[in-house]
């Protein structure tokens, strides 16, 4: 594990503890895999202004997970999801404790939906559907 990966893992673990979330080590590893994908694709697709993976953990993963305790229902729509935020982190955490919960990630930007489709495939998310459309 590189120093950068270890730092990101420590930041994620501390943040999850501070948010008082039940998140297995397997899910934490998947969340970090998502950050690695985001960082890798960001150079070509310009998915986010955040470039530093450790900063992606705090500004993307942990910010996304803060709403987790307030989710209700079995179908969640993430409109204008961009690079899959907050939908993908929420779907990863939900797969552990609410496997019946389904997420629809909607965005009109085709390069972002292509990234999300790849991320969903690589992360093995069966509870996520990516939709390329406008909300009108």
Tab-separated table of C-alpha atoms in Angstrom:
chain	number	residue	atom	x	y	z
A	1	UNK	CA	0.000	0.000	0.000
A	2	UNK	CA	1.450	3.351	-0.984
A	3	UNK	CA	1.736	6.224	1.461
A	4	UNK	CA	-0.997	8.082	-0.430
A	5	UNK	CA	-3.330	5.054	-0.289
A	6	UNK	CA	-2.632	4.563	3.414
A	7	UNK	CA	-3.331	8.223	4.102
A	8	UNK	CA	-6.615	8.077	2.179
A	9	UNK	CA	-7.648	4.889	3.996
A	10	UNK	CA	-6.918	6.511	7.356
A	11	UNK	CA	-8.877	9.638	6.462
A	12	UNK	CA	-11.822	7.537	5.276
A	13	UNK	CA	-11.833	5.310	8.352
A	14	UNK	CA	-11.659	8.282	10.740
A	15	UNK	CA	-14.394	10.115	8.834
A	16	UNK	CA	-16.721	7.109	8.864
A	17	UNK	CA	-16.171	6.752	12.603
A	18	UNK	CA	-16.892	10.451	13.123
A	19	UNK	CA	-20.105	10.129	11.064
A	20	UNK	CA	-21.045	7.150	13.258
A	21	UNK	CA	-21.665	4.919	10.222
A	22	UNK	CA	-21.460	1.135	10.157
A	23	UNK	CA	-19.143	0.492	7.216
A	24	UNK	CA	-17.249	-2.765	6.754
A	25	UNK	CA	-13.618	-2.835	5.677
A	26	UNK	CA	-14.735	-4.386	2.367
A	27	UNK	CA	-17.009	-1.403	1.652
A	28	UNK	CA	-14.259	1.002	2.679
A	29	UNK	CA	-11.958	-0.728	0.183
A	30	UNK	CA	-14.618	-0.337	-2.531
A	31	UNK	CA	-14.996	3.353	-1.677
A	32	UNK	CA	-11.250	3.803	-2.085
A	33	UNK	CA	-11.402	1.856	-5.367
A	34	UNK	CA	-14.003	4.380	-6.527
A	35	UNK	CA	-11.642	7.244	-5.615
A	36	UNK	CA	-8.847	5.542	-7.582
A	37	UNK	CA	-11.145	5.266	-10.617
A	38	UNK	CA	-12.262	8.864	-10.227
A	39	UNK	CA	-8.665	10.049	-9.980
A	40	UNK	CA	-7.605	7.963	-12.998
A	41	UNK	CA	-10.472	9.141	-15.245
A	42	UNK	CA	-10.375	12.724	-13.995
A	43	UNK	CA	-7.266	13.574	-15.998
A	44	UNK	CA	-8.975	12.784	-19.299
A	45	UNK	CA	-12.659	13.450	-18.570
A	46	UNK	CA	-12.375	16.396	-16.139
A	47	UNK	CA	-14.974	14.891	-13.813
A	48	UNK	CA	-14.181	17.052	-10.787
A	49	UNK	CA	-12.056	20.073	-9.896
A	50	UNK	CA	-10.595	18.130	-6.966
A	51	UNK	CA	-7.325	16.512	-8.092
A	52	UNK	CA	-5.818	15.116	-4.873
A	53	UNK	CA	-7.099	11.618	-3.910
A	54	UNK	CA	-6.928	12.371	-0.161
A	55	UNK	CA	-9.006	15.485	-0.746
A	56	UNK	CA	-11.439	13.396	-2.837
A	57	UNK	CA	-11.995	11.228	0.240
A	58	UNK	CA	-13.088	14.167	2.376
A	59	UNK	CA	-14.757	16.370	-0.229
A	60	UNK	CA	-16.468	13.613	-2.188
A	61	UNK	CA	-16.800	10.364	-0.229
A	62	UNK	CA	-17.373	11.662	3.281
A	63	UNK	CA	-19.520	14.593	2.114
A	64	UNK	CA	-21.659	12.110	0.156
A	65	UNK	CA	-21.983	9.730	3.099
A	66	UNK	CA	-23.208	12.443	5.487
A	67	UNK	CA	-26.732	12.112	4.052
A	68	UNK	CA	-26.848	8.317	4.451
A	69	UNK	CA	-28.782	8.298	7.769
A	70	UNK	CA	-31.510	10.423	6.156
A	71	UNK	CA	-32.207	8.178	3.155
A	72	UNK	CA	-35.699	6.700	3.011
A	73	UNK	CA	-37.356	4.281	0.643
A	74	UNK	CA	-36.113	1.611	-1.672
A	75	UNK	CA	-35.521	3.728	-4.808
A	76	UNK	CA	-33.225	6.748	-4.721
A	77	UNK	CA	-32.831	9.153	-7.665
A	78	UNK	CA	-29.620	11.191	-7.887
A	79	UNK	CA	-30.351	14.003	-10.382
A	80	UNK	CA	-27.318	15.724	-11.897
A	81	UNK	CA	-25.020	13.172	-10.329
A	82	UNK	CA	-21.939	14.261	-12.274
A	83	UNK	CA	-19.269	11.683	-11.503
A	84	UNK	CA	-21.699	9.616	-9.407
A	85	UNK	CA	-21.755	11.765	-6.299
A	86	UNK	CA	-23.366	11.173	-3.914
A	87	UNK	CA	-25.034	8.150	-5.575
A	88	UNK	CA	-22.125	5.714	-5.907
A	89	UNK	CA	-20.789	6.102	-2.332
A	90	UNK	CA	-24.349	5.819	-0.993
A	91	UNK	CA	-25.003	2.738	-3.140
A	92	UNK	CA	-21.807	1.088	-1.910
A	93	UNK	CA	-22.761	1.643	1.726
A	94	UNK	CA	-26.395	0.651	1.125
A	95	UNK	CA	-25.417	-2.647	-0.506
A	96	UNK	CA	-24.109	-3.721	2.900
A	97	UNK	CA	-27.071	-2.793	5.107
A	98	UNK	CA	-29.994	-2.200	2.702
A	99	UNK	CA	-29.469	-4.556	-0.258
A	100	UNK	CA	-33.030	-3.912	-1.494
A	101	UNK	CA	-32.282	-0.207	-2.040
A	102	UNK	CA	-31.803	0.783	-5.686
A	103	UNK	CA	-30.125	3.933	-7.026
A	104	UNK	CA	-30.756	5.688	-10.334
A	105	UNK	CA	-27.952	8.074	-11.284
A	106	UNK	CA	-29.104	10.650	-13.822
A	107	UNK	CA	-26.889	13.055	-15.753
A	108	UNK	CA	-27.036	14.753	-19.147
A	109	UNK	CA	-23.254	14.700	-19.701
A	110	UNK	CA	-22.341	11.609	-21.723
A	111	UNK	CA	-18.677	11.517	-20.661
A	112	UNK	CA	-19.744	11.454	-17.016
A	113	UNK	CA	-22.322	8.715	-17.593
A	114	UNK	CA	-19.659	6.657	-19.441
A	115	UNK	CA	-17.396	7.007	-16.413
A	116	UNK	CA	-20.213	5.998	-14.064
A	117	UNK	CA	-21.082	2.932	-16.161
A	118	UNK	CA	-17.449	1.842	-16.006
A	119	UNK	CA	-17.265	2.491	-12.243
A	120	UNK	CA	-20.501	0.558	-11.627
A	121	UNK	CA	-19.125	-2.382	-13.638
A	122	UNK	CA	-15.698	-2.374	-11.956
A	123	UNK	CA	-17.172	-2.014	-8.472
A	124	UNK	CA	-19.760	-4.746	-9.121
A	125	UNK	CA	-22.714	-2.555	-8.155
A	126	UNK	CA	-25.945	-4.387	-8.943
A	127	UNK	CA	-28.017	-1.755	-7.119
A	128	UNK	CA	-27.185	1.127	-9.509
A	129	UNK	CA	-28.644	2.136	-12.845
A	130	UNK	CA	-26.958	4.924	-14.824
A	131	UNK	CA	-29.232	7.046	-17.028
A	132	UNK	CA	-27.997	9.521	-19.630
A	133	UNK	CA	-30.868	12.016	-19.967
A	134	UNK	CA	-32.037	15.506	-19.149
A	135	UNK	CA	-34.575	16.056	-16.384
A	136	UNK	CA	-36.930	18.164	-18.481
